[in-house]
Coordinates of C-alpha atoms in Angstrom, one line a residue:
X1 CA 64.6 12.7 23.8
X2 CA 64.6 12.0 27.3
X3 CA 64.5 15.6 28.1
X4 CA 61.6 16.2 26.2
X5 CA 59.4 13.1 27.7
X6 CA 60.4 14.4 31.0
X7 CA 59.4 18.0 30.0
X8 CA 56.0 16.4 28.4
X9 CA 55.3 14.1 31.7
X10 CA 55.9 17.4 33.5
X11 CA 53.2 19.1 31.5
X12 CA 50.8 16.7 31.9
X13 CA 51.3 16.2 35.6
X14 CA 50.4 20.2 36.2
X15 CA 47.8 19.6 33.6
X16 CA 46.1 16.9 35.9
X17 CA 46.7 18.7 38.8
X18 CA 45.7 21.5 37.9
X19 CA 42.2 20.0 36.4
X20 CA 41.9 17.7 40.1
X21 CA 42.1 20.9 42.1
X22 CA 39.9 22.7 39.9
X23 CA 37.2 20.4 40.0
X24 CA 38.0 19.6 43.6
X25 CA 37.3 23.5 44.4
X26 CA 34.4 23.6 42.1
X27 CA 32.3 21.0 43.4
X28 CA 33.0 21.9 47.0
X29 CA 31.7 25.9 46.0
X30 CA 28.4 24.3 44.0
X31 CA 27.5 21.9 47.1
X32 CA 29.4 23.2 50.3
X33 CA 27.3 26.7 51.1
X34 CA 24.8 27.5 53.9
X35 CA 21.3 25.6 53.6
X36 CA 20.7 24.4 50.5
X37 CA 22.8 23.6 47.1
X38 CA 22.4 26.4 44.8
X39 CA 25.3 27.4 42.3
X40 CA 25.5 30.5 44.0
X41 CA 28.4 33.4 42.3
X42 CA 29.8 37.0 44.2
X43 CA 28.2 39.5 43.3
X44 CA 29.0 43.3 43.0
X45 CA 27.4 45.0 46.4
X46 CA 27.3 48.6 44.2
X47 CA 24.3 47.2 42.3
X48 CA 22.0 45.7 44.4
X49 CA 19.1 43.7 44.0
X50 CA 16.1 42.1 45.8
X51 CA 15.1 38.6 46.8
X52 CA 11.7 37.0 46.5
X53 CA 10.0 35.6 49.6
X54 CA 11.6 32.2 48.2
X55 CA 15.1 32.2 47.1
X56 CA 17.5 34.0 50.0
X57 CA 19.6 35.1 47.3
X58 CA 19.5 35.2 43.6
X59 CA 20.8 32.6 41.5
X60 CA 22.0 34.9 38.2
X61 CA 23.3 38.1 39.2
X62 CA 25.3 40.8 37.7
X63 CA 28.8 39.6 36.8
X64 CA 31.7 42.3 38.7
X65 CA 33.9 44.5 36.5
X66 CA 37.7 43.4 37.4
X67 CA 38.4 46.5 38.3
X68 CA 35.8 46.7 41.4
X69 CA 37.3 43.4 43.1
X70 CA 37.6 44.7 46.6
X71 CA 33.2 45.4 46.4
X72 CA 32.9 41.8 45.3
X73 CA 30.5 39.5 47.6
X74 CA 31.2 35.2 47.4
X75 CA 28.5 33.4 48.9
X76 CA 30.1 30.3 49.9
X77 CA 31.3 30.0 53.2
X78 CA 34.2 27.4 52.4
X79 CA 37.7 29.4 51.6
X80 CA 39.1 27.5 49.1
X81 CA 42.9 28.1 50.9
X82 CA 42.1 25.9 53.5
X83 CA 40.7 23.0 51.6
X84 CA 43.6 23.1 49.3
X85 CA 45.9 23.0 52.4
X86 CA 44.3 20.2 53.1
X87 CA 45.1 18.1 50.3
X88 CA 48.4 19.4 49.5
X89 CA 51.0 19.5 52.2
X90 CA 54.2 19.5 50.6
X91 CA 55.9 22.5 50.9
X92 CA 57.4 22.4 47.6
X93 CA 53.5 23.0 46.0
X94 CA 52.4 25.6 48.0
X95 CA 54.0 28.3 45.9
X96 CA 52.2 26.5 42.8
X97 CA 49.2 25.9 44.4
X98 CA 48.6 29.5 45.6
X99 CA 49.6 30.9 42.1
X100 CA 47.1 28.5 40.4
X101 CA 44.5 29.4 42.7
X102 CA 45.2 32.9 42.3
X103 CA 44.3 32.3 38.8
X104 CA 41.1 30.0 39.6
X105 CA 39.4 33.2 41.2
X106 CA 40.7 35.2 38.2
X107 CA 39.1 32.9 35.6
X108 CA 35.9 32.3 37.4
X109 CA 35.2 35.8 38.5
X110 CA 35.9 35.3 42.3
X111 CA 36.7 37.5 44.6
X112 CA 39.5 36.0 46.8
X113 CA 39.7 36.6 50.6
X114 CA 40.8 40.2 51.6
X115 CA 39.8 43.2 54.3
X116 CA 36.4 43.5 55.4
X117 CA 33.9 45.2 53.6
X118 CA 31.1 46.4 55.9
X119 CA 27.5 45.0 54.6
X120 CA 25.2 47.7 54.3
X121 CA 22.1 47.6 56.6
X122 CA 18.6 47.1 55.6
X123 CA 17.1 50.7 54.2
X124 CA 12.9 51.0 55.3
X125 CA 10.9 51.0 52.9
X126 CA 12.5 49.7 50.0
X127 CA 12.4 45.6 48.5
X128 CA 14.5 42.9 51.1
X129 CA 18.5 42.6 50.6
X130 CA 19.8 39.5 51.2
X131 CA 23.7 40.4 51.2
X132 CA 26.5 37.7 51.8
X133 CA 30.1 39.6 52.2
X134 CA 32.5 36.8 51.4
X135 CA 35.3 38.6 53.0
X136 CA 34.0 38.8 56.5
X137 CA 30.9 36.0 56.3
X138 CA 28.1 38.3 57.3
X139 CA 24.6 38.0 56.0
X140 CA 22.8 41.2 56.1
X141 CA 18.8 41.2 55.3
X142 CA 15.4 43.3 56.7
X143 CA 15.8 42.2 60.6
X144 CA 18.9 40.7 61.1
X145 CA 22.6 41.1 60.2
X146 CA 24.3 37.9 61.6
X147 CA 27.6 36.0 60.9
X148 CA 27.5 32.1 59.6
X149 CA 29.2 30.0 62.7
X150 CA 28.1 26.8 64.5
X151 CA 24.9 27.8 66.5
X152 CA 23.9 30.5 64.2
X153 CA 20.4 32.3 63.9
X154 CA 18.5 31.5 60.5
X155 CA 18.6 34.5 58.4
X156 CA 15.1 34.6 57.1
X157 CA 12.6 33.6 59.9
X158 CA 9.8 30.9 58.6
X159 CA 6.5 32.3 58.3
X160 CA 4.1 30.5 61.0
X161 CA 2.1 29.5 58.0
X162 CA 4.0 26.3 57.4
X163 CA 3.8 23.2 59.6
X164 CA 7.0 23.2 60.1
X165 CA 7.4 26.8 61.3
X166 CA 4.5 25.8 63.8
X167 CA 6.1 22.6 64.9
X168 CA 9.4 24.1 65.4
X169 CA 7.3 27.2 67.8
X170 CA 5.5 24.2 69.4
X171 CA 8.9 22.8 70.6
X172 CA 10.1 25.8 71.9
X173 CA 7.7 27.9 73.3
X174 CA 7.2 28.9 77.3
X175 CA 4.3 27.3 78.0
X176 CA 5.1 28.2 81.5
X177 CA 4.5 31.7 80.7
X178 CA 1.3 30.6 78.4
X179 CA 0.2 29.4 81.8
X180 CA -3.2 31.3 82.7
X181 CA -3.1 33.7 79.8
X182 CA -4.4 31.7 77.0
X183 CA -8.2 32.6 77.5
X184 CA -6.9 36.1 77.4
X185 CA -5.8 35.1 73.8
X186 CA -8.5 33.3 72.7
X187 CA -10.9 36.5 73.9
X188 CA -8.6 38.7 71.8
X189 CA -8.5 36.7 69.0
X190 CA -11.7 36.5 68.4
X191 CA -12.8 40.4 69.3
X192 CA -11.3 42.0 66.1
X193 CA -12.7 45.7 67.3
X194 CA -10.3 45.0 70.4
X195 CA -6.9 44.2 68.8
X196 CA -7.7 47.4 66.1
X197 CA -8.0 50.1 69.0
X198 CA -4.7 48.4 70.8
X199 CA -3.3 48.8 67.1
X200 CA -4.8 52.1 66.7
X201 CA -3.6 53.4 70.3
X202 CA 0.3 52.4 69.8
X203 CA 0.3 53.5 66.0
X204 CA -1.0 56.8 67.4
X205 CA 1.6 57.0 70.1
X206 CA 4.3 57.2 67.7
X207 CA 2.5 59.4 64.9
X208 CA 3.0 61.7 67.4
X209 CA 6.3 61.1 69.1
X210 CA 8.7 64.5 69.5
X211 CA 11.6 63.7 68.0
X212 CA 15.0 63.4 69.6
X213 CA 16.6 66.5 68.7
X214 CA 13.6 68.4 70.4
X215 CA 14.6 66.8 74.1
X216 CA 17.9 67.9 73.1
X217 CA 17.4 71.1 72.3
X218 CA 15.7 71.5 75.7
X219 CA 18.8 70.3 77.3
X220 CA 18.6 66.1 77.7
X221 CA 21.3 64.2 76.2
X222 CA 23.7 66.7 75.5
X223 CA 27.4 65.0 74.3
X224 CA 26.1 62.0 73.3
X225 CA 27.7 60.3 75.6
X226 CA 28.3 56.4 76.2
X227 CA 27.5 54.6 79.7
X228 CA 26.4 51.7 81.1
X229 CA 22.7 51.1 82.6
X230 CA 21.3 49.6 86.0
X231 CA 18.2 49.1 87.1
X232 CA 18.1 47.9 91.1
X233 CA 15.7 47.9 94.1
X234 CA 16.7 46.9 97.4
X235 CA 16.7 42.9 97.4
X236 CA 19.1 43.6 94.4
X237 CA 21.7 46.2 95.8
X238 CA 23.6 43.1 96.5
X239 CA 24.0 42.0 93.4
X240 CA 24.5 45.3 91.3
X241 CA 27.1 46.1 93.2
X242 CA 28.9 42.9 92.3
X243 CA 28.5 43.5 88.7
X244 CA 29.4 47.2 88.9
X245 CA 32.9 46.0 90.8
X246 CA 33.6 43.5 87.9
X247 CA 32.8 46.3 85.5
X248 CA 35.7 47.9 87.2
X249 CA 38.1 44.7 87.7
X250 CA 37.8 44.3 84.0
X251 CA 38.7 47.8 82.8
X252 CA 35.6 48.9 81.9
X253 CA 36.1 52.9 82.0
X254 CA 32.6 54.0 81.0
X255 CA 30.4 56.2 83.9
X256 CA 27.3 54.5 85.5
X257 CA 23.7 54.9 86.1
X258 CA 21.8 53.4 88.6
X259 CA 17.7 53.9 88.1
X260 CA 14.9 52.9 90.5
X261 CA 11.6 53.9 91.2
X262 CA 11.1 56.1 95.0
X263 CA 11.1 54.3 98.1
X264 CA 12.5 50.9 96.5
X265 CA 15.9 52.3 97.5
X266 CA 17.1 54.2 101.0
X267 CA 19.4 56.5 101.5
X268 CA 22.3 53.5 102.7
X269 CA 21.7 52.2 99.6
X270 CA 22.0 55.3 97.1
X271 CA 25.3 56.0 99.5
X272 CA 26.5 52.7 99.3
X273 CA 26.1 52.4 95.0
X274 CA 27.4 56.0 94.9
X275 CA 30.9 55.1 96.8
X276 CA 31.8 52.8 93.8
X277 CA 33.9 54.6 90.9
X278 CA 31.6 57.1 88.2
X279 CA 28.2 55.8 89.5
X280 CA 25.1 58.0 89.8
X281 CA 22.4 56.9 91.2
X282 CA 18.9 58.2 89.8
X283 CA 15.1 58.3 90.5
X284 CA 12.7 57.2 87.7
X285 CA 9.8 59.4 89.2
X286 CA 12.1 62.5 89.2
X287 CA 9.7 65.0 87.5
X288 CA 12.7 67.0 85.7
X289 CA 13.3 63.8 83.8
X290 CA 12.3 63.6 80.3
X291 CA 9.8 60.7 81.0
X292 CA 9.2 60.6 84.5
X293 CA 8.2 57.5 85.9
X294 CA 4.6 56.9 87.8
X295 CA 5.6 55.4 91.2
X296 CA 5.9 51.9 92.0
X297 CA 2.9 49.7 91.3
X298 CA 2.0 47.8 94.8
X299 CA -0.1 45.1 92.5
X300 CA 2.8 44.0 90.5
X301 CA 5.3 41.4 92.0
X302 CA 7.9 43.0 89.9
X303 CA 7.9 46.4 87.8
X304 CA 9.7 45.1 84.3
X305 CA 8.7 49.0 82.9
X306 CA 11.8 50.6 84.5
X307 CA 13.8 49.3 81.9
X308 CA 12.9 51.0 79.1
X309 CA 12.0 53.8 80.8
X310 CA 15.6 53.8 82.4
X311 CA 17.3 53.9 79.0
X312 CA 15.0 56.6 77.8
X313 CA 15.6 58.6 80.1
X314 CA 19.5 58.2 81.0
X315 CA 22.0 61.1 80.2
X316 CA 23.4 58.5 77.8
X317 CA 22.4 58.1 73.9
X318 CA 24.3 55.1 73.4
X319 CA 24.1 52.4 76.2
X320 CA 24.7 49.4 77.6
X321 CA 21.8 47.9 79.6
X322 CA 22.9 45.1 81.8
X323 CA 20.3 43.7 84.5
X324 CA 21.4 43.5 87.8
X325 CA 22.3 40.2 88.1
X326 CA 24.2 39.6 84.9
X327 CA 28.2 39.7 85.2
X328 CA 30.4 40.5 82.7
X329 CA 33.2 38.3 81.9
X330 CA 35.4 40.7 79.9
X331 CA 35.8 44.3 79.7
X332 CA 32.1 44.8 77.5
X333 CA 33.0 48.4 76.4
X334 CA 34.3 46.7 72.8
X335 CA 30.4 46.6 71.9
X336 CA 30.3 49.4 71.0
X337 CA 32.9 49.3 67.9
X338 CA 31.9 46.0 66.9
X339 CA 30.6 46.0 63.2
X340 CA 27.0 45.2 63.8
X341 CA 26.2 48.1 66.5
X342 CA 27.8 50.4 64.0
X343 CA 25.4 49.2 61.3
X344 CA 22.9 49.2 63.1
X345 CA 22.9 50.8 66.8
X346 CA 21.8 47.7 68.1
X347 CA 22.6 44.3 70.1
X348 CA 20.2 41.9 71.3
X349 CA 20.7 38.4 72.6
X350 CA 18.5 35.5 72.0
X351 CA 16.6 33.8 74.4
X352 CA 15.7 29.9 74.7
X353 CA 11.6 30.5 73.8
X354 CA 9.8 31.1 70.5
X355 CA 6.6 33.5 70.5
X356 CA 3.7 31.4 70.0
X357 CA 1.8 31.5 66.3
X358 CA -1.6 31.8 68.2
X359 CA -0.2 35.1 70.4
X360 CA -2.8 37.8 69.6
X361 CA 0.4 40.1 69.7
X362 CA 1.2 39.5 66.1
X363 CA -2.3 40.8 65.0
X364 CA -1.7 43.9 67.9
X365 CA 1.2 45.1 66.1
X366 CA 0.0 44.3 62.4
X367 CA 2.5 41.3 62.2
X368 CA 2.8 37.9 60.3
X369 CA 4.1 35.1 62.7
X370 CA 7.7 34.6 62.4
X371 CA 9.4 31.0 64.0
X372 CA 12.3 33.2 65.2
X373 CA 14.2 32.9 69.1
X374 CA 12.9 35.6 71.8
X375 CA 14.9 38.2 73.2
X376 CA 17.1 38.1 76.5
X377 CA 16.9 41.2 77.6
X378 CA 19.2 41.1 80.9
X379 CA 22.0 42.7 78.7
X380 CA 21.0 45.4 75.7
X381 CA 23.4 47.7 73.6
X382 CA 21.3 50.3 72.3
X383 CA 21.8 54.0 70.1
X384 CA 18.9 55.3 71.2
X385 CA 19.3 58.3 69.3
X386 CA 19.2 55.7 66.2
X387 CA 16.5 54.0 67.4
X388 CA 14.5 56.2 69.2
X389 CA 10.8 54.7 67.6
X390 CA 11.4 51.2 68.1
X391 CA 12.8 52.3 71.9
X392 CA 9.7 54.3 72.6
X393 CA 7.3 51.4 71.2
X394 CA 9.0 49.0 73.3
X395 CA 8.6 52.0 76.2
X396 CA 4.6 51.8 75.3
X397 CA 4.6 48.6 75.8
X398 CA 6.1 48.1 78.9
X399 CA 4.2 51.2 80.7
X400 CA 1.1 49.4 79.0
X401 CA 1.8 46.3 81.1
X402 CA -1.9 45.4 82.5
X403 CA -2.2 44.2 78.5
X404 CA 1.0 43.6 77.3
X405 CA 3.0 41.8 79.8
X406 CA 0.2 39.1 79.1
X407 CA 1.1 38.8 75.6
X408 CA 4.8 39.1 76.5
X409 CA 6.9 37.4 79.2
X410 CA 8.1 40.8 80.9
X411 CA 10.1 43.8 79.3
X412 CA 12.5 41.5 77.6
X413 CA 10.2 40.9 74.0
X414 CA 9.2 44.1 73.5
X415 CA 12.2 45.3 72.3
X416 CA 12.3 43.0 69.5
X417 CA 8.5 43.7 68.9
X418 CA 9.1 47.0 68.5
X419 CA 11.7 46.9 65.9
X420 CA 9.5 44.3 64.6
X421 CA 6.3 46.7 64.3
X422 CA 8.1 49.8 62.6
X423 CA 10.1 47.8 60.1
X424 CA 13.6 48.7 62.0
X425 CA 16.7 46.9 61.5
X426 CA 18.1 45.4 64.8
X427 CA 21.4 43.1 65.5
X428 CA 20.4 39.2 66.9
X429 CA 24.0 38.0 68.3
X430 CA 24.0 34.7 65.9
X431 CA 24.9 32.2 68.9
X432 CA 22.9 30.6 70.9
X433 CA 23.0 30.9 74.7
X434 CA 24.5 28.6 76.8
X435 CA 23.0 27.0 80.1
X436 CA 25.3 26.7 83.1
X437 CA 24.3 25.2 86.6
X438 CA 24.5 22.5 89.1
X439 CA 23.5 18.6 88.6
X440 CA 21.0 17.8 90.8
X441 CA 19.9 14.3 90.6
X442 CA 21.3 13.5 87.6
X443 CA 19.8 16.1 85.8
X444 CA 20.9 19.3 84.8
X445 CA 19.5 21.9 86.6
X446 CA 20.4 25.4 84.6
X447 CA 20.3 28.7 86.6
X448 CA 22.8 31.1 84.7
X449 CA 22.5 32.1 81.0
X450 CA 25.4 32.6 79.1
X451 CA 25.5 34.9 75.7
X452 CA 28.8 35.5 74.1
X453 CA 30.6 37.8 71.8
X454 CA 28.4 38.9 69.2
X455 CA 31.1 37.7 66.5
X456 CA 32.9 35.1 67.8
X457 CA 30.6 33.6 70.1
X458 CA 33.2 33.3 73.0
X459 CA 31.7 33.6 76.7
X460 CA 30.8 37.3 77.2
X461 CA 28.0 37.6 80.3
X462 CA 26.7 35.2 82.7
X463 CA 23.6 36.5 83.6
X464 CA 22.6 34.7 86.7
X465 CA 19.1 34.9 86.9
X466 CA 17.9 32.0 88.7
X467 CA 20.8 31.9 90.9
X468 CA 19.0 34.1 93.5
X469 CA 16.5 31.8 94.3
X470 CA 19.4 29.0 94.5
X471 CA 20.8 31.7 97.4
X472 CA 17.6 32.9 99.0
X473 CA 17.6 32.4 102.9
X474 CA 21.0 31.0 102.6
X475 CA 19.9 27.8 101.2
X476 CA 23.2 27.2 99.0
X477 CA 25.7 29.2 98.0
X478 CA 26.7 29.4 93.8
X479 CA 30.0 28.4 93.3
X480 CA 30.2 29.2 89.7
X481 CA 33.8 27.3 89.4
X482 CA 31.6 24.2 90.5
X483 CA 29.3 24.6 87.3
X484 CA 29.1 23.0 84.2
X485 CA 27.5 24.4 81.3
X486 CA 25.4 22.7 78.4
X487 CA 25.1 23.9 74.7
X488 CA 23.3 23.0 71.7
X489 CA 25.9 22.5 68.7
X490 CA 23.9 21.9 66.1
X491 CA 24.3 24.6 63.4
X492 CA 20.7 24.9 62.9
X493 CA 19.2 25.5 66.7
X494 CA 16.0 26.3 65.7
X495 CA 15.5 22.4 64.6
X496 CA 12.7 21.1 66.6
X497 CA 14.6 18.4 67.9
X498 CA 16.0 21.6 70.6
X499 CA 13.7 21.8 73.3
X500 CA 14.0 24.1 76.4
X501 CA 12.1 23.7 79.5
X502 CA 11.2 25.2 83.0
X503 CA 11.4 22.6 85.7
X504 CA 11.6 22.6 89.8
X505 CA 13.9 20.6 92.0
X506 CA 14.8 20.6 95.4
X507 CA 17.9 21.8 96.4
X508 CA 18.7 22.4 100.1
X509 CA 15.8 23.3 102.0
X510 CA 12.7 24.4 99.0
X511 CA 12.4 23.8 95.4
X512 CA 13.9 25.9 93.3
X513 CA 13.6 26.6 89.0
X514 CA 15.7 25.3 87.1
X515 CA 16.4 25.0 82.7
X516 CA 17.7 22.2 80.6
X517 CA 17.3 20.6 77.2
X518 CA 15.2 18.1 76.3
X519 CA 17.0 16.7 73.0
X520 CA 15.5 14.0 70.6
X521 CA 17.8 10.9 71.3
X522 CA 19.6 10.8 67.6
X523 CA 20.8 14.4 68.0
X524 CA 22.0 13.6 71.3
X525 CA 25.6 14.3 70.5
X526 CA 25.2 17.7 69.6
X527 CA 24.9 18.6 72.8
X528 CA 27.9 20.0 74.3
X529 CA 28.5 19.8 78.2
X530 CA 31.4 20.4 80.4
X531 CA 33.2 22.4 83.0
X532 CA 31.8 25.8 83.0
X533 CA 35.4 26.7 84.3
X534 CA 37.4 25.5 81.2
X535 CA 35.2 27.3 78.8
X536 CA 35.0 30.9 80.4
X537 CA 37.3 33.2 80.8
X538 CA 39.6 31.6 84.0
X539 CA 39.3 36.0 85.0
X540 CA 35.5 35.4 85.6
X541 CA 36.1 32.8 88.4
X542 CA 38.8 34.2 90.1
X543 CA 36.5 37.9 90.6
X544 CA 33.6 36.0 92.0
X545 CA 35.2 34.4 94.5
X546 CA 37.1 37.8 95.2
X547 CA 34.8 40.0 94.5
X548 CA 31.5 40.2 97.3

């Protein structure tokens, strides 16, 4: 008798327990998922399906055969393992626990965790997918293929229609930029017959763009080889060499190119770039380049066009663009196996602004306002073979400057734009950037961006873009092991309560720019500050202070 209360007891305890967990795993799946609480279910990726402009996926979709389990997509992004760890830590039920949850995915048609199943990328032309790969947490819809984290990108960019899209660009735009260009704005905003030939001219431009396969077959781009892209006058020699020797320090194994337009380098300088390992050093207004370059523009403080124009016409079809002034902090050749360049031929890097809703550029390029992050352009991986439209719009764009470059702050945006215009998929590294610099009077005074690892979001450059004016005429030297760095945590960063800003301070013997964060006071403690030297890589220090 005893036996057979004990075995009954016995019963009901795993009966309990095994209703507890279920209900435990349940409601954390129905109310524990990115954005909003929807009783969302996996779904099988070999059928797929299309989201309307106000659900991001589906709530009833096709229920998977068990015999296609490894194709099966979960859209949660809690793994039930780890919450049941949680609760039960005695060794003796792990075994159980495992084997009932086993059957918990069984009976409710999940897919548990396994390998990575690649998400396929957006196809032109046909309805939005929305596609959540439970195995590897990567969203994958028309623009953006991004990976759910802390600091993450927003998958589906608000429409500037909505208040709250507006107030969100209001918060974040450059209004330093806006600066003397808004009655440019207003002009074109108001002179339809204007915007419609700009529209007409680009549209035109690509209509009739030879193909890539015709340059090749006249003898550009043969191998398809990968290398890494420069761009440098003669302020900036300096500095690209720096980068170039870190390149090396690091590992990195992939040849060089050095671009600039004639007379901005001498023949010290070509010698000098040239004496580092696999570097070439080449002239934009070469005439036996495929897109030869018109010289230097004497009106322009700075010529942002040689970007493009240096990736367009590099040897190279797949590259990585770094500016001169950006420093690597690990061996950056990996890029080009990651997942998202694969899918796409693409990675971009967001930047701290938002393009304004009232920006005649959306109407330009036949657009509807999106509240999405910039681009940073001081570090690009691009297949231009892949994306050889998008790379010559942006191209247009930038040799178009007298118009463009006052709708758009420099080069950097029109890469986005032009994926934007011609309906191309593009990768947006999911975390946001990073500020590192020097207090100055209490006040953080940013002069370095940081973007990281397009997956894991670990430190990956430190482009140093203000730091030259922090150095010009010897005024201070950067000591990057002396910096701290300051980051917005909060896992939605395009919340208006994140505000960039330009600023000046004095430091040494002039004013010099600087960035920071204005945050609303009761999100204060999602801001993340410290010691820029305990969260890079310790390697990035000890090369700057070797490295000159």
């Amino acid at each position: 008798m005893s036996s057979f209360l004990r075995s009954t007891r016995s019963q009901w305890f795993r009966l309990i327990l095994a209703c507890s967990i279920s209900i435990i795993v349940t409601n954390y799946i129905d109310h524990h998922f990115f954005f909003q609480s929807r009783n969302y279910v996996c779904k099988d990726v070999s059928q797929p399906w299309s989201a309307s402009k106000n659900s991001e996926i589906p709530e009833q979709t096709p229920t998977p055969s068990d015999t296609n389990i490894n194709s099966w997509k979960f859209v949660s992004t809690v793994d039930p393992f780890l919450e049941l760890d949680k609760l039960m830590k005695d060794p003796q039920h792990q075994k159980k626990i495992t084997d009932w949850v086993d059957k918990f995915y069984k009976l409710n048609r999940i897919a548990p965790p396994g390998p990575i199943v690649p998400v396929q990328p957006h196809v032109v032309n046909a309805p939005a997918k929305i596609i959540y790969d439970c195995n590897n947490r990567t969203w994958s819809n028309e623009n953006m293929i991004w990976k759910k984290s802390m600091g993450v990108l927003p998958a589906n960019p608000e429409s500037c229609r909505s208040e709250h899209a507006r107030e969100n660009i209001d918060h974040n735009t450059d209004f330093y930029f806006m600066d003397g260009k808004v009655e440019y704005w207003v002009e074109l905003n108001s002179n339809a017959s204007k915007t419609d030939i700009l529209r007409d001219e680009w549209k035109y431009y690509i209509a009739n763009l030879k193909s890539f396969g015709s340059y090749q077959e006249k003898g550009y781009f043969k191998g398809n080889k990968r290398g890494v892209v420069f761009t440098a006058h003669k302020s900036a020699v300096s500095r690209c060499l720096k980068s170039i020797r870190f390149l090396r320090a690091l590992g990195c194994k992939l040849p060089i190119e050095v671009w600039y337009l004639k007379s901005e380098l001498d023949i010290l300088n070509i010698k000098e770039l040239e004496s580092e390992t696999d570097v070439k050093v080449r002239d934009l207004t070469d005439p036996t380049n495929p897109f030869p370059s018109p010289p230097r523009d004497p009106t322009q403080n700075r010529n942002f066009q040689v970007k493009s124009a240096s990736i367009l016409n590099s040897d190279f079809v797949e590259i990585l663009y770094l500016d001169s002034d950006n420093l690597p902090m690990l061996d950056p050749t990996f890029l080009f196996e990651t997942d998202p360049y694969k899918l796409t031929g693409t990675i971009m890097w967001p930047d701290f602004w938002k393009t304004h809703y009232k920006n005649p550029i959306w109407t330009v390029l036949n657009l509807d306002c999106r509240d999405e992050w910039e681009v940073e352009a001081g570090q690009l991986v691009i297949d231009k073979k892949r994306n050889w439209k998008p790379m010559h719009l942006a191209h247009y764009m930038q040799s178009h400057y007298e118009t463009y470059f006052r709708l758009l702050n420099g080069d950097k945006d029109t890469f986005r734009f032009g994926f934007l215009a011609l309906n191309e998929t593009f990768y947006m590294v999911p975390h946001f950037l990073a500020s590192a610099g020097l207090y100055v009077d209490d006040k953080m005074c940013g002069n370095t961006m940081v973007q990281t690892h397009p997956v894991d979001g670990t430190p990956l450059f430190a482009h140093m873009n203000l730091v030259k004016d922090l150095e010009s005429d010897g005024m201070v030297e950067a000591r990057p092991r002396e910096f701290i760095f300051k980051r917005y945590q909060h896992p939605r960063p395009w919340d208006p309560n994140m505000q960039p800003h330009f600023y000046s301070t004095h430091v040494g013997t002039k004013d010099v720019p600087c960035v920071d964060f204005n945050i609303a006071p009761h999100v204060s403690g999602l801001i993340e500050q410290g010691w820029f030297v305990n969260w890079a890589p310790r390697q990035f220090f000890d090369l700057y202070d070797e490295l000159k």
